[in-house]
Amino acid sequence: MNERAARRGGATWALIVTSVAGFMAALDNLVVTTALPSIRKDLGGALDDLQWTVNAYTLTFAVLLMFGASLGDRFGRRRLFLTGLTIFTGASAAAALASGIAPLIAARAVQGVGAAIMMPLTLTLLTAAVPAARRGAALGIFSAVTGLAVASGPLIGGSLTEHLSWQWIFWLNVPIGLLLLPLARLRLDESRAPNARLDVPGTLLVSGGLFGIVYGLVNGQSDGWSSPTILTALLAGAALLAGFIHHGFTHAHPMLPMRLFRNRAFFGINVASLLMFLGMFGSIFLLSQFFQGVSGYSPTEAGLRMLPWTGMPLIVAPFAGILSDRIGGRPVVAAGLALQAAGLGYFALVTSTDVSYAAQLPGLILGGVGMALYFAPAASVVMSSVRPAEQGIASGANNALREVGGALGVAVLGAVFAARGGYESPAAFTDGTVPALWIGAAVVAVAALVALLIPRRRAAHDEVAGTDEERELVVA
């Protein structure tokens, strides 16, 4: 009885610590969005500077996630979790103290490094601590807390910006991080993966490739799409990413084994996740500014009006996790993505300079329910599509692809916005936002179709079991 109670207590503490850490990392994806107009007013900067304020975090987060998971597997997951949390907390203070747009972007990049080490280990530590029978519910709670960060990000960012200053969106992380450090040290168990190895060449290939692509997309409008710098960045980025894919097939121990994508569940959920975040995150980047620059709301009012969209994961995600345990993740994920695409499409249809909030509300609700249905089942599908020894790699890969999608979303939809509109007037901002939202809706609709590639639960179990022998040979 005592041992069983101790295991329950360990699982509870693991859920608390990892959920709060995940909350901080997810919050910093979105908390800055409603503060962008104030940052622009205070520190200056053009559209590409605002994009880098977001993407400096998401890009370093994305490209180092799998490397962070590998570091944890080799040197100890709790130890590296504490390291990442320390870096993240310190960089948050540096961002709050930034005196210009360049130091802010640099601090955001270091924040991303800390989050990249910390975040992939949250799911690994949680999965190891929770019995399999209760894992779906635990992941549902974890996703609900992440959903709370998504929900409250624009609202917290707007409220702190309006009533204090934009610097407080970063100061907020410091006391939370300082509280989590001793709790994680005392309450989380240490673990490692057997025979874990670091893949430095793979890290360099994927980091350089993604940086080249995002740099080209963010700066293409201002520098000219045919300029040598932009063409070189895009072509070099594509070549390095192709090299990373080849490396994943041929290297003995790559950071992302491409053979995992032969599993239809792993392939379907990861590609769908990338596309979903591309459409969703790029849309939030523009809509949070639309509410202030066109509709005339204050930062707090803008955050409140986004709650029907961003707040739904908090309410629906736990039920979605339980539902996915019963019927499998495929139908829940696909339905959620379809609803989100419909919500973005509706929003694009009604958006104008004089659109009322009542007219926007159905799109916000549709998109919010869709996002909520996606989150918990997606995490469960990822972790169940691979063997336990590969869950660190799987978690890092999924989080990385989601963050890559977010960075690409800001870059792609921002490029569309810049090509068709701008900040000159409400009409110009609307002219740029509408086509960007249509593209976001189309991308998420494709994600829904890709999610249908995920096999049904029994077929997925057979597929994982059928590849065990191959995986054991590779590991050996």
Coordinates of C-alpha atoms in Angstrom, one line a residue:
M1 CA 0.0 0.0 0.0
N2 CA 2.8 2.4 0.9
E3 CA 4.7 1.7 -2.3
R4 CA 1.5 2.2 -4.3
A5 CA 0.8 5.5 -2.5
A6 CA 4.4 6.6 -3.1
R7 CA 4.0 5.9 -6.8
R8 CA 0.8 7.9 -7.0
G9 CA 2.5 10.8 -5.2
G10 CA 5.4 10.7 -7.6
A11 CA 3.1 10.8 -10.5
T12 CA 1.2 13.7 -9.0
W13 CA 4.3 15.7 -8.5
A14 CA 5.6 14.9 -11.9
L15 CA 2.3 16.1 -13.4
I16 CA 2.5 19.3 -11.4
V17 CA 6.1 20.1 -12.2
T18 CA 6.0 19.2 -15.9
S19 CA 2.6 20.9 -16.5
V20 CA 3.8 24.2 -15.0
A21 CA 7.0 24.1 -17.0
G22 CA 5.1 23.3 -20.1
F23 CA 2.8 26.2 -19.2
M24 CA 5.7 28.6 -19.2
A25 CA 7.2 27.4 -22.5
A26 CA 3.8 27.5 -24.2
L27 CA 2.9 30.9 -22.7
D28 CA 6.0 32.4 -24.2
N29 CA 4.9 31.4 -27.6
L30 CA 1.8 33.6 -27.4
V31 CA 2.3 36.1 -24.5
V32 CA 4.3 38.4 -26.8
T33 CA 1.6 38.6 -29.5
T34 CA -0.7 41.2 -27.9
A35 CA 2.4 43.1 -26.7
L36 CA 3.8 43.5 -30.2
P37 CA 2.2 47.0 -30.9
S38 CA 3.6 48.3 -27.6
I39 CA 7.0 46.8 -28.2
R40 CA 7.0 48.4 -31.7
K41 CA 6.0 51.7 -30.2
D42 CA 8.6 51.5 -27.4
L43 CA 11.6 50.0 -29.2
G44 CA 10.8 50.7 -32.8
G45 CA 11.2 48.1 -35.6
A46 CA 9.5 47.1 -38.8
L47 CA 7.4 44.1 -39.5
D48 CA 10.4 41.8 -39.9
D49 CA 11.7 42.9 -36.5
L50 CA 8.4 42.0 -34.9
Q51 CA 8.5 38.6 -36.7
W52 CA 11.9 38.0 -35.3
T53 CA 10.8 38.9 -31.8
V54 CA 8.4 35.9 -32.1
N55 CA 10.6 33.7 -34.3
A56 CA 13.8 34.1 -32.4
Y57 CA 12.1 32.1 -29.7
T58 CA 10.2 29.6 -31.8
L59 CA 13.1 28.9 -34.2
T60 CA 15.8 28.2 -31.6
F61 CA 13.1 26.2 -29.6
A62 CA 12.3 24.2 -32.7
V63 CA 15.8 23.4 -34.0
L64 CA 17.3 22.4 -30.7
L65 CA 14.3 20.4 -29.3
M66 CA 15.6 17.0 -30.5
F67 CA 19.1 17.8 -29.4
G68 CA 17.7 18.8 -26.0
A69 CA 15.9 15.4 -25.8
S70 CA 19.2 13.6 -26.8
L71 CA 21.1 15.5 -24.1
G72 CA 18.5 14.4 -21.5
D73 CA 18.6 10.8 -22.7
R74 CA 22.4 10.7 -22.3
F75 CA 23.2 12.9 -19.3
G76 CA 20.0 12.5 -17.3
R77 CA 16.6 13.9 -18.0
R78 CA 16.0 15.5 -14.6
R79 CA 19.5 17.1 -14.7
L80 CA 19.0 18.6 -18.2
F81 CA 15.4 19.6 -17.3
L82 CA 16.9 21.7 -14.5
T83 CA 19.5 23.1 -16.8
G84 CA 17.0 24.2 -19.4
L85 CA 14.7 25.7 -16.7
T86 CA 17.6 27.7 -15.4
I87 CA 18.5 29.1 -18.8
F88 CA 14.9 29.9 -19.6
T89 CA 14.4 31.8 -16.3
G90 CA 17.6 33.8 -16.7
A91 CA 16.9 34.7 -20.4
S92 CA 13.4 35.8 -19.4
A93 CA 15.0 38.4 -17.0
A94 CA 17.3 39.4 -19.8
A95 CA 14.4 40.0 -22.2
A96 CA 12.7 42.1 -19.6
L97 CA 15.8 44.3 -19.2
A98 CA 16.4 44.7 -23.0
S99 CA 16.9 48.3 -24.0
G100 CA 16.4 47.8 -27.8
I101 CA 14.9 45.5 -30.3
A102 CA 18.2 43.7 -31.0
P103 CA 18.9 42.8 -27.4
L104 CA 15.3 41.7 -27.0
I105 CA 15.6 39.4 -30.1
A106 CA 18.8 37.9 -28.7
A107 CA 17.3 37.3 -25.3
R108 CA 14.3 35.6 -26.9
A109 CA 16.7 33.3 -28.8
V110 CA 18.4 32.3 -25.5
Q111 CA 14.9 31.7 -24.0
G112 CA 14.3 29.3 -26.9
V113 CA 17.5 27.4 -26.1
G114 CA 16.3 26.9 -22.5
A115 CA 12.8 25.9 -23.6
A116 CA 14.3 23.5 -26.1
I117 CA 16.2 21.6 -23.4
M118 CA 13.3 21.7 -20.9
M119 CA 10.2 21.1 -23.0
P120 CA 10.8 17.7 -24.6
L121 CA 11.8 16.2 -21.3
T122 CA 8.4 17.2 -19.7
L123 CA 6.5 14.6 -21.6
T124 CA 9.2 12.0 -21.1
L125 CA 9.4 12.6 -17.4
L126 CA 5.6 12.6 -17.1
T127 CA 5.1 9.4 -19.2
A128 CA 7.7 7.6 -17.1
A129 CA 6.1 8.6 -13.9
V130 CA 2.4 7.8 -14.7
P131 CA 1.1 4.2 -15.1
A132 CA 0.0 3.3 -18.6
A133 CA -3.7 2.9 -17.6
R134 CA -3.8 6.5 -16.4
R135 CA -1.5 8.0 -19.0
G136 CA -4.3 9.3 -21.3
A137 CA -5.9 11.2 -18.5
A138 CA -2.6 12.6 -17.3
L139 CA -1.7 13.8 -20.8
G140 CA -5.1 15.3 -21.0
I141 CA -4.5 17.4 -17.9
F142 CA -1.0 18.3 -19.2
S143 CA -2.6 19.4 -22.4
A144 CA -5.3 21.3 -20.6
V145 CA -2.6 23.3 -18.7
T146 CA -0.8 23.9 -22.0
G147 CA -4.2 25.0 -23.3
L148 CA -4.4 27.4 -20.4
A149 CA -1.2 29.0 -21.5
V150 CA -2.5 29.2 -25.1
A151 CA -5.8 30.7 -23.7
S152 CA -4.2 33.1 -21.3
G153 CA -1.2 34.1 -23.4
P154 CA -2.8 36.9 -25.3
L155 CA -4.8 38.0 -22.3
I156 CA -1.9 37.9 -19.9
G157 CA 0.3 39.7 -22.4
G158 CA -2.4 42.3 -23.0
S159 CA -3.2 42.9 -19.3
L160 CA 0.5 43.2 -18.2
T161 CA 1.3 45.4 -21.2
E162 CA -1.7 47.7 -20.6
H163 CA -1.5 48.0 -16.8
L164 CA 2.2 47.6 -16.1
S165 CA 4.5 47.4 -19.2
W166 CA 5.4 44.9 -21.8
Q167 CA 8.6 44.0 -19.8
W168 CA 6.3 42.2 -17.3
I169 CA 5.4 39.5 -19.8
F170 CA 9.0 38.3 -19.3
W171 CA 9.4 39.1 -15.6
L172 CA 6.4 36.8 -14.9
N173 CA 8.5 33.7 -15.7
V174 CA 11.2 34.5 -13.1
P175 CA 9.4 33.7 -9.8
I176 CA 7.7 30.6 -11.4
G177 CA 11.1 29.3 -12.6
L178 CA 12.7 29.9 -9.2
L179 CA 9.9 28.0 -7.5
L180 CA 10.0 25.1 -9.9
L181 CA 13.8 24.5 -9.6
P182 CA 13.8 23.1 -6.1
L183 CA 10.6 21.2 -6.7
A184 CA 12.0 19.5 -9.8
R185 CA 15.2 18.6 -8.0
L186 CA 13.4 17.0 -5.1
R187 CA 10.3 15.5 -6.7
L188 CA 11.4 14.2 -10.1
D189 CA 13.2 10.9 -10.5
E190 CA 16.4 10.8 -12.6
S191 CA 16.4 8.6 -15.7
R192 CA 18.5 8.0 -18.9
A193 CA 18.0 6.2 -22.1
P194 CA 20.4 3.2 -22.8
N195 CA 23.1 3.8 -25.4
A196 CA 22.0 7.4 -25.9
R197 CA 24.3 9.4 -28.3
L198 CA 24.5 13.0 -29.5
D199 CA 24.1 13.9 -33.1
V200 CA 26.0 17.1 -33.6
P201 CA 26.1 17.0 -37.5
G202 CA 22.3 16.5 -37.5
T203 CA 21.8 19.4 -35.2
L204 CA 23.9 21.7 -37.4
L205 CA 22.1 20.6 -40.6
V206 CA 18.6 21.1 -39.3
S207 CA 19.5 24.4 -37.5
G208 CA 21.2 25.9 -40.5
G209 CA 18.4 24.7 -42.8
L210 CA 15.5 26.1 -40.8
F211 CA 17.3 29.3 -40.2
G212 CA 17.9 29.8 -43.9
I213 CA 14.3 29.1 -44.8
V214 CA 12.8 31.3 -42.1
Y215 CA 15.3 34.1 -42.7
G216 CA 14.4 34.1 -46.4
L217 CA 10.7 34.2 -45.7
V218 CA 10.8 36.9 -43.1
N219 CA 13.1 39.2 -45.0
G220 CA 11.9 38.4 -48.6
Q221 CA 9.5 41.3 -48.8
S222 CA 11.8 44.0 -47.5
D223 CA 15.0 42.8 -49.3
G224 CA 13.3 41.6 -52.5
W225 CA 12.5 38.0 -53.3
S226 CA 15.0 37.9 -56.1
S227 CA 17.8 39.4 -54.2
P228 CA 21.0 37.3 -53.9
T229 CA 20.8 37.2 -50.1
I230 CA 17.2 35.9 -50.0
L231 CA 17.8 33.4 -52.8
T232 CA 21.0 32.1 -51.2
A233 CA 19.2 31.8 -47.8
L234 CA 16.3 29.9 -49.3
L235 CA 18.4 27.6 -51.5
A236 CA 21.0 26.9 -48.8
G237 CA 18.3 26.2 -46.2
A238 CA 16.5 23.8 -48.6
A239 CA 19.8 22.0 -49.3
L240 CA 20.7 21.7 -45.6
L241 CA 17.3 20.3 -44.8
A242 CA 17.6 17.8 -47.6
G243 CA 21.0 16.9 -46.1
F244 CA 19.3 16.4 -42.7
I245 CA 16.8 14.1 -44.2
H246 CA 19.5 12.0 -45.9
H247 CA 21.5 12.0 -42.7
G248 CA 18.4 10.7 -40.8
F249 CA 18.3 7.7 -43.2
T250 CA 22.0 6.9 -43.4
H251 CA 23.6 7.8 -40.0
A252 CA 23.9 5.1 -37.4
H253 CA 22.4 7.1 -34.6
P254 CA 20.6 10.2 -36.0
M255 CA 18.8 12.7 -33.7
L256 CA 15.6 12.0 -35.8
P257 CA 15.6 8.5 -37.3
M258 CA 13.7 8.8 -40.6
R259 CA 12.7 5.2 -40.3
L260 CA 10.2 6.3 -37.6
F261 CA 8.2 8.0 -40.4
R262 CA 7.5 4.6 -41.9
N263 CA 5.0 4.3 -39.1
R264 CA 1.8 5.8 -40.4
A265 CA 0.7 7.1 -37.0
F266 CA 4.0 8.8 -36.4
F267 CA 4.1 10.3 -39.9
G268 CA 0.4 11.4 -39.9
I269 CA 0.4 13.1 -36.5
N270 CA 3.7 14.9 -37.0
V271 CA 3.0 16.3 -40.4
A272 CA -0.5 17.3 -39.3
S273 CA 1.0 19.0 -36.2
L274 CA 3.4 21.0 -38.4
L275 CA 0.7 22.1 -40.7
M276 CA -1.7 22.9 -37.9
F277 CA 0.8 25.1 -36.1
L278 CA 1.7 26.8 -39.3
G279 CA -1.9 27.9 -39.9
M280 CA -2.9 28.5 -36.3
F281 CA 0.2 30.4 -35.0
G282 CA 0.6 32.6 -38.1
S283 CA -3.1 33.5 -37.8
I284 CA -2.8 34.4 -34.1
F285 CA 0.2 36.6 -34.9
L286 CA -1.9 38.7 -37.2
L287 CA -5.3 38.6 -35.4
S288 CA -3.9 39.8 -32.1
Q289 CA -2.6 42.9 -33.9
F290 CA -5.8 43.2 -35.9
F291 CA -8.0 43.5 -32.8
Q292 CA -5.8 46.4 -31.6
G293 CA -4.8 48.2 -34.9
V294 CA -8.1 47.8 -36.8
S295 CA -10.8 47.1 -34.2
G296 CA -9.4 49.6 -31.8
Y297 CA -9.3 47.4 -28.7
S298 CA -6.8 47.9 -25.9
P299 CA -4.3 45.1 -25.3
T300 CA -6.4 43.6 -22.5
E301 CA -9.6 43.9 -24.5
A302 CA -7.9 42.2 -27.4
G303 CA -6.8 39.3 -25.2
L304 CA -10.3 38.9 -23.7
R305 CA -11.9 38.8 -27.2
M306 CA -9.5 36.0 -28.3
L307 CA -10.6 33.8 -25.3
P308 CA -13.4 32.0 -27.2
W309 CA -10.7 30.7 -29.6
T310 CA -7.6 30.3 -27.3
G311 CA -9.5 29.3 -24.2
M312 CA -11.3 26.3 -25.5
P313 CA -8.4 23.8 -24.9
L314 CA -8.7 24.5 -21.2
I315 CA -12.3 23.3 -21.2
V316 CA -12.3 20.6 -23.8
A317 CA -8.8 19.1 -23.9
P318 CA -9.3 16.8 -20.8
F319 CA -12.4 15.3 -22.3
A320 CA -10.7 15.0 -25.6
G321 CA -7.9 13.0 -23.9
I322 CA -10.5 10.6 -22.3
L323 CA -12.3 10.3 -25.6
S324 CA -9.2 9.4 -27.4
D325 CA -8.5 6.7 -24.9
R326 CA -11.8 5.1 -25.7
I327 CA -12.1 5.5 -29.5
G328 CA -8.5 6.3 -30.6
G329 CA -6.8 9.5 -31.5
R330 CA -7.4 9.5 -35.3
P331 CA -11.1 10.7 -35.4
V332 CA -10.7 13.2 -32.6
V333 CA -7.6 14.8 -34.2
A334 CA -9.0 14.9 -37.7
A335 CA -12.3 16.4 -36.5
G336 CA -10.5 19.0 -34.5
L337 CA -8.4 20.1 -37.4
A338 CA -11.4 20.3 -39.7
L339 CA -13.2 22.5 -37.2
Q340 CA -10.2 24.7 -36.9
A341 CA -9.9 25.1 -40.6
A342 CA -13.6 26.0 -40.8
G343 CA -13.1 28.6 -38.1
L344 CA -10.2 30.3 -39.8
G345 CA -12.1 30.2 -43.1
Y346 CA -15.2 31.8 -41.6
F347 CA -13.0 34.4 -39.9
A348 CA -11.4 35.3 -43.3
L349 CA -14.8 35.5 -44.9
V350 CA -16.2 38.1 -42.4
T351 CA -13.1 40.1 -41.7
S352 CA -13.3 43.8 -42.7
T353 CA -12.4 47.2 -41.3
D354 CA -15.8 47.6 -39.7
V355 CA -16.5 43.9 -38.7
S356 CA -18.3 43.5 -35.4
Y357 CA -17.1 41.2 -32.7
A358 CA -20.5 39.3 -32.8
A359 CA -19.8 38.5 -36.4
Q360 CA -16.3 37.2 -35.6
L361 CA -17.4 35.1 -32.6
P362 CA -18.6 32.0 -34.5
G363 CA -15.2 31.7 -36.2
L364 CA -13.4 32.1 -32.9
I365 CA -15.5 29.4 -31.2
L366 CA -15.1 26.9 -34.1
G367 CA -11.4 27.4 -34.2
G368 CA -11.1 27.1 -30.4
V369 CA -13.1 23.8 -30.2
G370 CA -11.0 22.4 -33.1
M371 CA -7.7 23.4 -31.4
A372 CA -8.9 21.8 -28.1
L373 CA -9.9 18.5 -29.8
Y374 CA -6.4 18.3 -31.4
F375 CA -4.1 18.9 -28.4
A376 CA -4.6 15.9 -26.0
P377 CA -5.1 13.2 -28.6
A378 CA -2.1 14.4 -30.5
A379 CA 0.2 13.9 -27.5
S380 CA -1.2 10.5 -26.9
V381 CA -0.8 9.4 -30.5
V382 CA 2.8 10.5 -30.6
M383 CA 3.8 8.7 -27.4
S384 CA 1.9 5.5 -28.3
S385 CA 3.3 5.3 -31.9
V386 CA 6.8 4.4 -30.7
R387 CA 8.4 2.1 -28.2
P388 CA 9.1 3.4 -24.6
A389 CA 12.9 3.7 -25.3
E390 CA 12.1 6.0 -28.3
Q391 CA 9.6 8.3 -26.5
G392 CA 12.2 11.0 -25.8
I393 CA 13.0 11.2 -29.5
A394 CA 9.3 11.1 -30.5
S395 CA 8.4 13.9 -28.0
G396 CA 11.3 16.0 -29.2
A397 CA 10.4 15.4 -32.8
N398 CA 6.8 16.3 -32.4
N399 CA 7.5 19.4 -30.3
A400 CA 10.1 20.5 -32.8
L401 CA 7.9 20.1 -35.8
R402 CA 5.1 22.0 -34.1
E403 CA 7.5 24.9 -33.3
V404 CA 8.9 24.7 -36.9
G405 CA 5.3 25.0 -38.0
G406 CA 4.8 28.1 -35.7
A407 CA 7.9 29.8 -37.0
L408 CA 7.0 29.0 -40.6
G409 CA 3.4 30.2 -40.0
V410 CA 4.6 33.6 -38.7
A411 CA 7.0 33.8 -41.7
V412 CA 4.7 32.6 -44.4
L413 CA 1.5 34.4 -43.3
G414 CA 3.6 37.5 -42.5
A415 CA 5.1 37.4 -46.0
V416 CA 1.5 37.2 -47.5
F417 CA 0.4 40.1 -45.2
A418 CA 3.4 42.2 -46.3
A419 CA 2.8 41.5 -49.9
R420 CA -0.9 42.5 -49.8
G421 CA -1.1 45.0 -47.0
G422 CA 0.8 46.7 -44.2
Y423 CA 0.6 48.9 -41.1
E424 CA -0.2 52.1 -42.9
S425 CA -3.9 52.1 -42.2
P426 CA -6.7 49.9 -41.0
A427 CA -7.7 49.2 -44.6
A428 CA -4.1 48.2 -45.5
F429 CA -3.9 45.9 -42.4
T430 CA -7.2 44.2 -43.4
D431 CA -6.1 43.8 -47.0
G432 CA -3.0 41.9 -45.8
T433 CA -4.8 39.9 -43.1
V434 CA -7.6 38.4 -45.1
P435 CA -5.5 36.5 -47.7
A436 CA -3.2 35.3 -45.0
L437 CA -6.1 33.9 -43.0
W438 CA -7.4 32.0 -46.1
I439 CA -4.0 30.4 -46.5
G440 CA -3.9 29.5 -42.8
A441 CA -7.4 27.9 -43.2
A442 CA -6.2 25.9 -46.3
V443 CA -3.1 24.7 -44.6
V444 CA -5.1 23.4 -41.5
A445 CA -7.6 21.7 -43.8
V446 CA -4.7 19.8 -45.4
A447 CA -3.6 18.9 -41.9
A448 CA -7.0 17.4 -41.3
L449 CA -6.6 15.2 -44.4
V450 CA -3.1 14.1 -43.4
A451 CA -4.5 13.1 -39.9
L452 CA -6.6 10.5 -41.7
L453 CA -3.4 8.7 -42.5
I454 CA -3.2 7.8 -38.8
P455 CA -4.4 4.1 -38.5
R456 CA -7.2 3.1 -36.1
R457 CA -6.1 2.1 -32.7
R458 CA -5.8 -1.6 -33.2
A459 CA -4.0 -1.2 -36.5
A460 CA -1.6 1.3 -34.9
H461 CA -0.8 -1.1 -32.1
D462 CA -0.1 -3.9 -34.6
E463 CA 2.1 -1.5 -36.7
V464 CA 4.2 -0.6 -33.6
A465 CA 4.5 -4.2 -32.6
G466 CA 5.4 -5.3 -36.1
T467 CA 8.4 -2.9 -36.2
D468 CA 9.8 -3.9 -32.8
E469 CA 12.2 -6.4 -34.3
E470 CA 13.6 -3.9 -36.8
R471 CA 14.0 -1.3 -34.1
E472 CA 15.9 -3.7 -31.8
L473 CA 18.2 -4.5 -34.7
V474 CA 18.9 -0.8 -35.2
V475 CA 19.5 -0.1 -31.5
A476 CA 21.7 -3.1 -31.3

